Tab-separated table of C-alpha atoms in Angstrom:
chain	number	residue	atom	x	y	z
A	754	MET	CA	29.380	25.751	85.147
A	755	LYS	CA	33.069	26.675	85.163
A	756	VAL	CA	35.376	26.976	82.129
A	757	ARG	CA	39.122	27.635	82.006
A	758	VAL	CA	39.973	30.663	79.870
A	759	LEU	CA	43.412	31.289	78.338
A	760	TYR	CA	44.750	34.428	76.657
A	761	PHE	CA	47.698	34.604	74.293
A	762	ALA	CA	50.089	37.123	72.744
A	763	SER	CA	48.902	40.750	72.382
A	764	LEU	CA	45.564	39.844	74.002
A	765	ARG	CA	47.327	38.423	77.054
A	766	GLU	CA	49.371	41.634	77.386
A	767	LYS	CA	46.413	43.982	76.912
A	768	LEU	CA	44.326	42.054	79.458
A	769	GLY	CA	47.203	41.533	81.848
A	770	ARG	CA	46.115	37.947	82.365
A	771	ASP	CA	47.040	34.595	80.836
A	772	LEU	CA	44.602	32.274	82.608
A	773	GLU	CA	41.430	32.356	84.678
A	774	GLU	CA	38.333	30.372	85.634
A	775	VAL	CA	35.016	31.855	84.567
A	776	GLU	CA	31.526	30.895	85.807
A	777	LEU	CA	29.052	30.589	82.976
A	778	ALA	CA	25.346	29.729	82.624
A	779	GLU	CA	24.675	26.210	81.299
A	780	GLY	CA	24.420	26.206	77.493
A	781	ALA	CA	26.625	29.286	77.090
A	782	THR	CA	28.469	29.710	73.806
A	783	VAL	CA	31.834	31.270	72.881
A	784	ALA	CA	29.940	34.425	71.978
A	785	GLY	CA	28.216	34.411	75.415
A	786	LEU	CA	31.602	34.102	77.158
A	787	LEU	CA	33.031	36.935	75.075
A	788	ALA	CA	30.016	39.166	75.894
A	789	LEU	CA	30.535	38.441	79.602
A	790	LEU	CA	34.240	39.301	79.421
A	791	ARG	CA	33.533	42.454	77.337
A	792	ALA	CA	31.055	43.601	80.010
A	793	ARG	CA	34.015	43.973	82.429
A	794	GLY	CA	34.715	47.263	80.617
A	795	GLY	CA	38.096	48.990	80.280
A	796	ALA	CA	40.776	46.948	78.527
A	797	TRP	CA	38.303	44.066	78.265
A	798	ALA	CA	35.693	46.032	76.377
A	799	GLU	CA	38.398	47.470	74.115
A	800	ALA	CA	40.522	44.403	73.352
A	801	LEU	CA	37.504	42.140	72.824
A	802	ALA	CA	35.321	44.747	71.020
A	803	GLU	CA	33.168	43.422	68.179
A	804	GLY	CA	34.994	43.639	64.875
A	805	ARG	CA	38.353	43.064	66.523
A	806	PRO	CA	40.253	40.152	64.997
A	807	VAL	CA	39.961	37.865	68.013
A	808	ARG	CA	40.188	34.111	67.409
A	809	ALA	CA	38.844	31.452	69.777
A	810	ALA	CA	39.572	27.805	70.482
A	811	ARG	CA	37.586	25.280	72.494
A	812	ASN	CA	39.575	22.361	73.868
A	813	GLN	CA	42.357	23.215	71.460
A	814	ASP	CA	40.190	23.213	68.335
A	815	MET	CA	39.330	26.428	66.523
A	816	ALA	CA	35.836	27.594	67.597
A	817	LYS	CA	33.155	29.928	66.226
A	818	PRO	CA	30.984	32.399	68.113
A	819	GLY	CA	28.156	29.796	68.153
A	820	THR	CA	30.286	26.959	69.473
A	821	PRO	CA	28.580	25.686	72.663
A	822	LEU	CA	30.645	25.303	75.822
A	823	ALA	CA	30.501	22.615	78.545
A	824	ALA	CA	31.693	22.494	82.162
A	825	GLY	CA	35.483	22.036	82.336
A	826	ASP	CA	36.137	23.248	78.805
A	827	GLU	CA	39.388	25.004	78.018
A	828	VAL	CA	38.632	28.151	75.987
A	829	ALA	CA	41.401	30.245	74.477
A	830	PHE	CA	41.341	33.725	72.945
A	831	PHE	CA	44.127	35.034	70.775
A	832	PRO	CA	44.906	37.306	67.781
A	833	PRO	CA	45.354	35.888	64.244
A	834	VAL	CA	48.431	33.688	64.129
A	835	THR	CA	51.813	34.843	62.770
A	836	GLY	CA	54.042	31.839	62.825
A	837	GLY	CA	56.785	30.502	60.530
B	186	MET	CA	55.639	12.108	61.255
B	187	LYS	CA	57.937	14.066	63.595
B	188	ILE	CA	56.751	17.327	65.132
B	189	LEU	CA	58.797	19.373	67.528
B	190	VAL	CA	57.944	22.751	69.069
B	191	GLY	CA	60.533	24.167	71.436
B	192	SER	CA	63.372	26.592	71.983
B	193	ALA	CA	66.171	24.287	70.715
B	194	ASP	CA	67.844	24.970	67.359
B	195	PHE	CA	67.726	22.264	64.646
B	196	ASP	CA	70.069	20.677	62.135
B	197	ALA	CA	68.291	20.709	58.746
B	198	GLY	CA	70.868	18.341	57.254
B	199	ALA	CA	70.311	15.702	59.931
B	200	GLU	CA	66.546	15.902	59.523
B	201	ILE	CA	66.812	15.594	55.736
B	202	ARG	CA	69.146	12.597	56.064
B	203	ALA	CA	66.765	10.886	58.485
B	204	LEU	CA	63.805	11.314	56.094
B	205	ALA	CA	65.851	10.287	53.076
B	206	ARG	CA	66.420	6.989	54.874
B	207	ALA	CA	62.745	6.622	55.829
B	208	SER	CA	62.322	4.084	53.065
B	209	ARG	CA	64.131	2.941	49.947
B	210	GLY	CA	61.275	4.181	47.845
B	211	VAL	CA	62.128	7.810	48.746
B	212	GLY	CA	63.455	9.599	45.623
B	213	ALA	CA	62.745	13.204	46.645
B	214	VAL	CA	63.172	15.238	49.815
B	215	ALA	CA	61.934	18.828	49.678
B	216	SER	CA	62.635	21.102	52.618
B	217	PHE	CA	62.212	24.626	53.841
B	218	VAL	CA	64.052	26.636	56.429
B	219	GLY	CA	62.589	29.930	57.684
B	220	LEU	CA	64.984	32.450	59.206
B	221	VAL	CA	64.735	35.678	61.177
B	222	ARG	CA	65.404	38.553	58.785
B	223	ASP	CA	67.013	41.743	60.024
B	224	ALA	CA	64.293	43.968	58.628
B	225	ASN	CA	60.534	43.844	58.400
B	226	GLU	CA	58.317	46.604	57.006
B	227	GLY	CA	61.206	48.981	56.877
B	228	ASP	CA	62.348	48.808	60.512
B	229	THR	CA	65.503	47.101	61.668
B	230	VAL	CA	64.641	44.139	63.832
B	231	GLY	CA	66.962	43.278	66.693
B	232	ALA	CA	65.240	40.202	68.075
B	233	MET	CA	61.894	38.524	68.029
B	234	THR	CA	59.986	36.388	70.487
B	235	LEU	CA	57.727	33.583	69.422
B	236	GLU	CA	54.876	32.506	71.668
B	237	HIS	CA	52.751	29.405	71.179
B	238	TYR	CA	49.842	27.552	72.726
B	239	PRO	CA	51.383	24.376	74.183
B	240	GLY	CA	49.305	21.389	73.198
B	241	MET	CA	47.153	23.059	70.573
B	242	THR	CA	50.163	24.116	68.497
B	243	GLU	CA	51.516	20.575	68.208
B	244	LYS	CA	47.997	19.285	67.466
B	245	SER	CA	47.436	21.901	64.748
B	246	ILE	CA	50.711	20.986	63.097
B	247	ALA	CA	49.855	17.283	63.162
B	248	GLU	CA	46.554	18.084	61.511
B	249	ILE	CA	48.255	20.158	58.843
B	250	VAL	CA	50.731	17.298	58.078
B	251	GLY	CA	47.817	14.805	58.119
B	252	GLU	CA	46.012	16.928	55.555
B	253	ALA	CA	49.151	16.962	53.333
B	254	GLN	CA	49.342	13.161	53.673
B	255	ASN	CA	45.746	12.958	52.409
B	256	ARG	CA	46.449	15.179	49.438
B	257	TRP	CA	49.839	13.870	48.267
B	258	GLN	CA	51.867	10.671	48.219
B	259	ILE	CA	54.240	11.295	51.107
B	260	ALA	CA	56.615	8.780	52.739
B	261	ASP	CA	57.181	10.917	55.838
B	262	ALA	CA	57.379	14.512	57.034
B	263	THR	CA	59.167	16.455	59.787
B	264	VAL	CA	58.185	19.872	61.184
B	265	ILE	CA	60.291	21.740	63.755
B	266	HIS	CA	59.196	25.178	64.964
B	267	ARG	CA	61.097	27.162	67.505
B	268	VAL	CA	59.665	29.420	70.186
B	269	GLY	CA	61.178	31.917	72.547
B	270	THR	CA	63.633	34.677	71.704
B	271	LEU	CA	65.411	34.547	68.317
B	272	ARG	CA	67.813	36.931	66.623
B	273	PRO	CA	68.411	37.906	62.955
B	274	GLY	CA	69.912	34.943	61.082
B	275	ASP	CA	68.482	32.412	63.590
B	276	GLN	CA	66.467	29.513	62.202
B	277	ILE	CA	62.727	29.630	63.050
B	278	VAL	CA	61.072	26.743	61.254
B	279	LEU	CA	61.950	23.618	59.323
B	280	VAL	CA	59.633	21.541	57.118
B	281	VAL	CA	60.952	18.403	55.435
B	282	VAL	CA	58.896	16.169	53.182
B	283	ALA	CA	60.031	12.850	51.726
B	284	SER	CA	58.252	11.232	48.782
B	285	ALA	CA	58.827	8.889	45.843
B	286	HIS	CA	58.433	11.859	43.410
B	287	ARG	CA	59.487	15.466	43.472
B	288	GLY	CA	56.142	17.023	42.596
B	289	ASP	CA	54.502	15.558	45.716
B	290	ALA	CA	57.430	16.524	47.924
B	291	PHE	CA	57.554	20.128	46.720
B	292	GLU	CA	53.786	20.722	46.874
B	293	ALA	CA	53.304	19.102	50.260
B	294	CYS	CA	56.237	21.062	51.705
B	295	GLU	CA	54.881	24.386	50.433
B	296	PHE	CA	51.352	23.519	51.554
B	297	ILE	CA	52.529	22.742	55.086
B	298	MET	CA	54.457	26.026	55.281
B	299	ASP	CA	51.496	28.055	53.970
B	300	TYR	CA	49.188	26.400	56.507
B	301	LEU	CA	51.719	26.774	59.369
B	302	LYS	CA	51.734	30.504	58.695
B	303	THR	CA	47.996	30.847	58.981
B	304	ARG	CA	46.662	27.936	61.058
B	305	ALA	CA	49.126	26.999	63.741
B	306	PRO	CA	48.980	29.067	66.943
B	307	PHE	CA	52.252	31.008	66.950
B	308	TRP	CA	52.587	34.691	67.553
B	309	LYS	CA	55.633	36.857	66.774
B	310	LYS	CA	56.751	39.900	68.681
B	311	GLU	CA	59.537	41.986	67.202
B	312	ALA	CA	61.955	44.271	69.043
B	313	THR	CA	62.846	47.306	66.951
B	314	GLY	CA	64.710	50.514	67.744
B	315	THR	CA	61.398	52.040	68.870
B	316	GLY	CA	60.326	49.220	71.129
B	317	GLU	CA	58.458	45.972	70.844
B	318	ARG	CA	55.499	45.260	68.585
B	319	TRP	CA	53.371	42.234	67.847
B	320	VAL	CA	53.548	41.253	64.190
B	321	GLU	CA	50.183	41.423	62.482
B	322	ALA	CA	48.820	38.667	60.251
B	323	ARG	CA	49.559	39.392	56.593
B	324	ALA	CA	46.941	39.249	53.858
B	325	SER	CA	49.549	37.658	51.583
B	326	ASP	CA	49.911	34.712	54.010
B	327	ASP	CA	46.173	34.225	54.068
B	328	ALA	CA	46.148	34.334	50.273
B	329	ALA	CA	48.984	31.790	50.100
B	330	ALA	CA	47.024	29.376	52.306
B	331	ALA	CA	43.707	30.072	50.583
B	332	ARG	CA	45.006	29.012	47.171
B	333	TRP	CA	45.042	25.442	48.437
B	334	ASP	CA	41.362	25.627	49.429
B	335	GLU	CA	39.616	26.641	46.256
B	336	ASP	CA	39.438	23.412	44.270
B	337	GLY	CA	42.331	21.248	45.319
B	338	GLN	CA	45.245	21.707	42.964
B	339	SER	CA	43.437	22.050	39.657
B	340	ASP	CA	44.667	25.569	38.863
B	341	ARG	CA	48.181	24.887	40.055
B	342	LYS	CA	50.695	23.979	37.358
B	343	ARG	CA	51.514	20.286	37.450
C	166	MET	CA	75.808	31.033	42.517
C	167	LYS	CA	77.566	27.766	43.255
C	168	ILE	CA	77.469	24.932	40.718
C	169	LEU	CA	79.266	21.631	41.188
C	170	VAL	CA	79.161	18.531	38.980
C	171	GLY	CA	81.246	15.613	40.102
C	172	SER	CA	81.396	12.238	41.808
C	173	ALA	CA	81.688	13.540	45.381
C	174	ASP	CA	78.766	13.289	47.772
C	175	PHE	CA	77.351	16.481	49.342
C	176	ASP	CA	76.148	17.676	52.713
C	177	ALA	CA	72.738	19.351	52.230
C	178	GLY	CA	72.844	20.810	55.727
C	179	ALA	CA	76.148	22.601	55.128
C	180	GLU	CA	74.950	24.015	51.813
C	181	ILE	CA	71.691	25.240	53.372
C	182	ARG	CA	73.624	26.875	56.225
C	183	ALA	CA	75.976	28.574	53.741
C	184	LEU	CA	73.083	30.075	51.777
C	185	ALA	CA	71.171	31.059	54.903
C	186	ARG	CA	74.172	33.233	55.733
C	187	ALA	CA	74.412	34.657	52.250
C	188	SER	CA	72.829	37.852	53.481
C	189	ARG	CA	70.821	39.081	56.463
C	190	GLY	CA	67.875	39.658	54.230
C	191	VAL	CA	67.456	35.930	53.677
C	192	GLY	CA	64.249	34.743	55.343
C	193	ALA	CA	63.638	31.593	53.348
C	194	VAL	CA	65.773	28.691	52.123
C	195	ALA	CA	64.032	26.083	49.979
C	196	SER	CA	65.922	22.967	49.035
C	197	PHE	CA	65.590	19.674	47.256
C	198	VAL	CA	67.537	16.429	47.477
C	199	GLY	CA	67.080	13.771	44.792
C	200	LEU	CA	67.977	10.198	45.707
C	201	VAL	CA	68.444	6.906	43.907
C	202	ARG	CA	65.287	4.804	44.468
C	203	ASP	CA	65.521	1.061	44.606
C	204	ALA	CA	62.871	0.520	41.940
C	205	ASN	CA	61.937	2.163	38.622
C	206	GLU	CA	59.167	1.011	36.304
C	207	GLY	CA	58.747	-2.193	38.272
C	208	ASP	CA	62.315	-3.457	38.190
C	209	THR	CA	64.616	-3.567	41.131
C	210	VAL	CA	67.529	-1.219	40.513
C	211	GLY	CA	70.934	-2.226	41.915
C	212	ALA	CA	73.004	0.724	40.837
C	213	MET	CA	72.942	3.513	38.310
C	214	THR	CA	75.592	5.427	36.399
C	215	LEU	CA	75.280	9.043	35.516
C	216	GLU	CA	77.124	10.435	32.508
C	217	HIS	CA	77.481	14.143	31.701
C	218	TYR	CA	78.983	16.441	29.105
C	219	PRO	CA	81.845	18.178	30.947
C	220	GLY	CA	81.679	21.901	30.234
C	221	MET	CA	78.224	22.024	28.665
C	222	THR	CA	76.559	20.510	31.758
C	223	GLU	CA	77.920	23.211	34.096
C	224	LYS	CA	77.102	25.881	31.540
C	225	SER	CA	73.493	24.616	31.197
C	226	ILE	CA	72.991	24.633	34.926
C	227	ALA	CA	74.341	28.164	35.165
C	228	GLU	CA	71.856	29.249	32.479
C	229	ILE	CA	68.984	27.555	34.362
C	230	VAL	CA	69.911	29.301	37.604
C	231	GLY	CA	70.326	32.586	35.722
C	232	GLU	CA	66.838	32.186	34.305
C	233	ALA	CA	65.477	31.591	37.816
C	234	GLN	CA	67.254	34.736	38.994
C	235	ASN	CA	65.481	36.681	36.245
C	236	ARG	CA	62.102	35.346	37.230
C	237	TRP	CA	62.258	35.488	41.032
C	238	GLN	CA	63.831	37.509	43.763
C	239	ILE	CA	66.671	35.213	44.776
C	240	ALA	CA	69.532	36.004	47.122
C	241	ASP	CA	71.654	33.036	46.030
C	242	ALA	CA	71.393	29.446	44.742
C	243	THR	CA	73.488	26.276	44.904
C	244	VAL	CA	73.204	23.281	42.573
C	245	ILE	CA	75.234	20.108	43.094
C	246	HIS	CA	74.780	17.162	40.708
C	247	ARG	CA	76.675	13.877	41.053
C	248	VAL	CA	77.965	11.752	38.216
C	249	GLY	CA	79.420	8.237	38.112
C	250	THR	CA	78.041	5.125	39.797
C	251	LEU	CA	75.419	5.550	42.477
C	252	ARG	CA	73.472	3.016	44.548
C	253	PRO	CA	69.944	3.004	45.994
C	254	GLY	CA	69.694	5.549	48.767
C	255	ASP	CA	72.626	7.622	47.422
C	256	GLN	CA	72.088	11.349	46.907
C	257	ILE	CA	72.047	12.466	43.260
C	258	VAL	CA	71.205	16.105	43.152
C	259	LEU	CA	70.857	19.083	45.489
C	260	VAL	CA	69.201	22.411	44.748
C	261	VAL	CA	69.149	25.141	47.359
C	262	VAL	CA	67.600	28.573	46.859
C	263	ALA	CA	67.775	31.445	49.366
C	264	SER	CA	65.390	34.359	49.169
C	265	ALA	CA	63.740	37.055	51.299
C	266	HIS	CA	60.370	35.342	50.873
C	267	ARG	CA	59.264	31.741	50.821
C	268	GLY	CA	57.175	31.921	47.634
C	269	ASP	CA	60.181	32.910	45.558
C	270	ALA	CA	62.420	30.327	47.198
C	271	PHE	CA	59.969	27.480	46.620
C	272	GLU	CA	59.127	28.358	43.021
C	273	ALA	CA	62.703	28.995	41.966
C	274	CYS	CA	63.826	25.726	43.567
C	275	GLU	CA	61.122	23.710	41.803
C	276	PHE	CA	61.779	25.506	38.524
C	277	ILE	CA	65.507	24.711	38.654
C	278	MET	CA	64.781	21.005	39.374
C	279	ASP	CA	62.223	20.762	36.561
C	280	TYR	CA	64.689	22.359	34.114
C	281	LEU	CA	67.595	20.267	35.358
C	282	LYS	CA	65.606	17.156	34.531
C	283	THR	CA	64.945	18.220	30.939
C	284	ARG	CA	67.656	20.671	29.877
C	285	ALA	CA	70.954	19.790	31.551
C	286	PRO	CA	73.044	17.117	29.739
C	287	PHE	CA	72.929	14.170	32.165
C	288	TRP	CA	72.136	10.586	31.202
C	289	LYS	CA	71.232	7.795	33.567
C	290	LYS	CA	71.939	4.081	33.049
C	291	GLU	CA	70.352	1.611	35.424
C	292	ALA	CA	71.680	-1.813	36.367
C	293	THR	CA	68.791	-4.217	36.961
C	294	GLY	CA	68.627	-7.986	37.480
C	295	THR	CA	68.354	-8.379	33.680
C	296	GLY	CA	71.296	-6.158	32.778
C	297	GLU	CA	71.902	-2.488	32.146
C	298	ARG	CA	69.565	-0.080	30.417
C	299	TRP	CA	69.627	3.601	29.583
C	300	VAL	CA	66.760	5.472	31.234
C	301	GLU	CA	64.452	7.094	28.710
C	302	ALA	CA	63.250	10.671	29.038
C	303	ARG	CA	59.842	10.818	30.662
C	304	ALA	CA	56.895	12.760	29.254
C	305	SER	CA	55.960	13.787	32.828
C	306	ASP	CA	59.354	15.541	33.176
C	307	ASP	CA	58.844	17.400	29.922
C	308	ALA	CA	55.372	18.391	31.148
C	309	ALA	CA	56.791	19.584	34.468
C	310	ALA	CA	59.278	21.830	32.703
C	311	ALA	CA	56.817	23.003	30.033
C	312	ARG	CA	54.392	24.396	32.638
C	313	TRP	CA	56.938	27.190	33.320
C	314	ASP	CA	57.008	28.113	29.631
C	315	GLU	CA	53.392	28.836	28.828
C	316	ASP	CA	52.857	32.270	30.220
C	317	GLY	CA	55.185	32.802	33.096
C	318	GLN	CA	53.468	31.942	36.331
C	319	SER	CA	49.993	33.269	35.690
C	320	ASP	CA	48.201	29.992	36.033
C	321	ARG	CA	50.257	28.887	38.984
C	322	LYS	CA	48.701	29.497	42.396
C	323	ARG	CA	50.387	32.387	44.170
D	911	MET	CA	86.772	22.253	7.159
D	912	LYS	CA	87.169	20.028	10.196
D	913	VAL	CA	84.777	19.782	13.199
D	914	ARG	CA	85.160	17.775	16.431
D	915	VAL	CA	82.242	15.420	17.017
D	916	LEU	CA	81.328	14.003	20.429
D	917	TYR	CA	78.869	11.209	21.250
D	918	PHE	CA	77.260	10.606	24.646
D	919	ALA	CA	75.357	7.912	26.552
D	920	SER	CA	73.420	5.290	24.537
D	921	LEU	CA	74.548	6.944	21.263
D	922	ARG	CA	78.191	6.622	22.301
D	923	GLU	CA	77.651	2.928	23.094
D	924	LYS	CA	75.761	2.136	19.889
D	925	LEU	CA	78.368	3.847	17.703
D	926	GLY	CA	81.304	2.536	19.713
D	927	ARG	CA	82.911	5.951	19.628
D	928	ASP	CA	83.011	8.994	21.905
D	929	LEU	CA	85.032	11.435	19.814
D	930	GLU	CA	86.239	12.019	16.257
D	931	GLU	CA	87.200	14.655	13.733
D	932	VAL	CA	85.014	14.945	10.673
D	933	GLU	CA	85.805	16.753	7.401
D	934	LEU	CA	82.874	18.814	6.158
D	935	ALA	CA	82.143	21.096	3.196
D	936	GLU	CA	82.173	24.831	4.024
D	937	GLY	CA	78.682	26.038	5.028
D	938	ALA	CA	77.589	22.573	6.263
D	939	THR	CA	74.855	22.444	8.906
D	940	VAL	CA	74.117	20.065	11.778
D	941	ALA	CA	71.678	18.292	9.430
D	942	GLY	CA	74.426	17.944	6.798
D	943	LEU	CA	76.812	16.449	9.361
D	944	LEU	CA	74.097	13.992	10.479
D	945	ALA	CA	73.396	12.958	6.878
D	946	LEU	CA	77.108	12.316	6.342
D	947	LEU	CA	77.344	10.184	9.500
D	948	ARG	CA	74.140	8.309	8.607
D	949	ALA	CA	75.605	7.480	5.193
D	950	ARG	CA	78.218	5.314	6.943
D	951	GLY	CA	75.453	2.722	7.224
D	952	GLY	CA	75.162	-0.009	9.886
D	953	ALA	CA	74.912	1.276	13.454
D	954	TRP	CA	75.300	4.827	12.171
D	955	ALA	CA	72.299	4.589	9.856
D	956	GLU	CA	70.277	2.965	12.565
D	957	ALA	CA	71.166	5.082	15.653
D	958	LEU	CA	70.973	8.348	13.702
D	959	ALA	CA	67.931	7.486	11.598
D	960	GLU	CA	65.428	10.269	10.978
D	961	GLY	CA	62.726	10.313	13.628
D	962	ARG	CA	65.144	9.030	16.267
D	963	PRO	CA	65.249	11.323	19.327
D	964	VAL	CA	68.814	12.562	18.747
D	965	ARG	CA	69.745	15.949	20.232
D	966	ALA	CA	72.620	18.090	19.025
D	967	ALA	CA	74.782	20.836	20.558
D	968	ARG	CA	77.190	23.179	18.793
D	969	ASN	CA	79.987	24.592	20.968
D	970	GLN	CA	77.994	23.484	24.044
D	971	ASP	CA	74.741	25.209	23.080
D	972	MET	CA	71.729	23.265	21.970
D	973	ALA	CA	71.537	23.258	18.182
D	974	LYS	CA	68.864	22.639	15.518
D	975	PRO	CA	69.203	20.799	12.207
D	976	GLY	CA	69.616	24.120	10.406
D	977	THR	CA	72.366	25.430	12.714
D	978	PRO	CA	75.423	26.274	10.532
D	979	LEU	CA	78.828	24.901	11.457
D	980	ALA	CA	82.256	26.501	11.220
D	981	ALA	CA	85.780	25.094	11.186
D	982	GLY	CA	86.919	24.013	14.635
D	983	ASP	CA	83.400	23.685	16.048
D	984	GLU	CA	82.621	21.140	18.714
D	985	VAL	CA	79.458	19.266	17.794
D	986	ALA	CA	77.817	16.800	20.161
D	987	PHE	CA	75.086	14.222	19.576
D	988	PHE	CA	73.179	12.621	22.427
D	989	PRO	CA	69.784	11.215	23.453
D	990	PRO	CA	67.208	13.296	25.408
D	991	VAL	CA	68.592	14.085	28.856
D	992	THR	CA	67.560	12.146	31.950
D	993	GLY	CA	69.254	13.914	34.901
D	994	GLY	CA	68.273	14.659	38.439
């Protein structure tokens, strides 16, 4: 299944990408997607390393590592927010 | 409920007037304007850029205002948050809350601001003399938002 | 510090803008507008008249703002309170507080309002369908002001 | 000694007066002035009766019953405030 992945702010800059489509196994979770991206190595392994403060959203709702994904989902990764 | 996220500046006075007229039962309008300061953590800041997540940001703000409406008696609320490049002295954010009573207006306004700081997808990048840097989330902002979680408002002076 | 007591209406937006420009270190402007509601304790209110004690009223407000300046980091504050005859929807009072940080701005603004309600010499008379009546002091206003007395702000969420 | 006495709001209306000069003995206090006014009877005895929520100021500072007065002082009596 395919999901749309978005990157914001410092993560977008470190990864040099704001948007892509990623092919995932059925039943994959946010954690599974992160592991797949991390496995690309380089900036991906570094910026998405475990323990880094990376937040995730699924279809514009905050998500947890265990949140399951479905085909066509919009998944976003970004650093902790600093608005206002 | 009025929620705007965009690059345009706002007129706090006009938004306050609009909410004051929301209903005749409005006796209190509390508001907050956040501005770009010229210094942060010791460095002089020349400009800042605010990035957001179109769609999710507006949705998050609507949820925050909805939560405030559940907790307090509110007649209406307006939130305007700017994005893009802003300079010292520029307005960043406006929160206006109208209510019958001042306690509700003040608390809901402060609650919305605290949650905006920690829940709504906005990211700030500052330009200083030594280059650009992304602003990191502050523990004090998390603490300000967390105080509303514990047990409602029971340990807040009323 | 700007303190005005008189019959003239005010422009909250202009006062907020003026304080936002008070210094470049201002990152937060909290404000409050109090309005005449059309009902109080069940009766429809047609108009109200506010009386004050010229001289003492201004002095009391200056003391209240001074006390807020002692308690919080404030860049500047403005208080405007109208007197004379006002109708439902009319603005009564404006409090604006500018600070580097939002916590100080919010708390000082709410503190000043709570103290204005209980310490500054103003008296309200309401005209209802059944004639005029002087508004009596409310226990809830005394309680709102008293919460700042107990032990500073230690039991207030920060 | 003479003091200037002001009345505000409902008190002003009940007493039908907003301002007067009152002759007091040296060393009189706010409570002494109140007793003297109360002794006028009628509306004065009623509006200023003990237990009534009457506030006092001396020279534009809040005063207590025991606050001593001096010649030329401005003393004000009024009900609890209801601003904002």
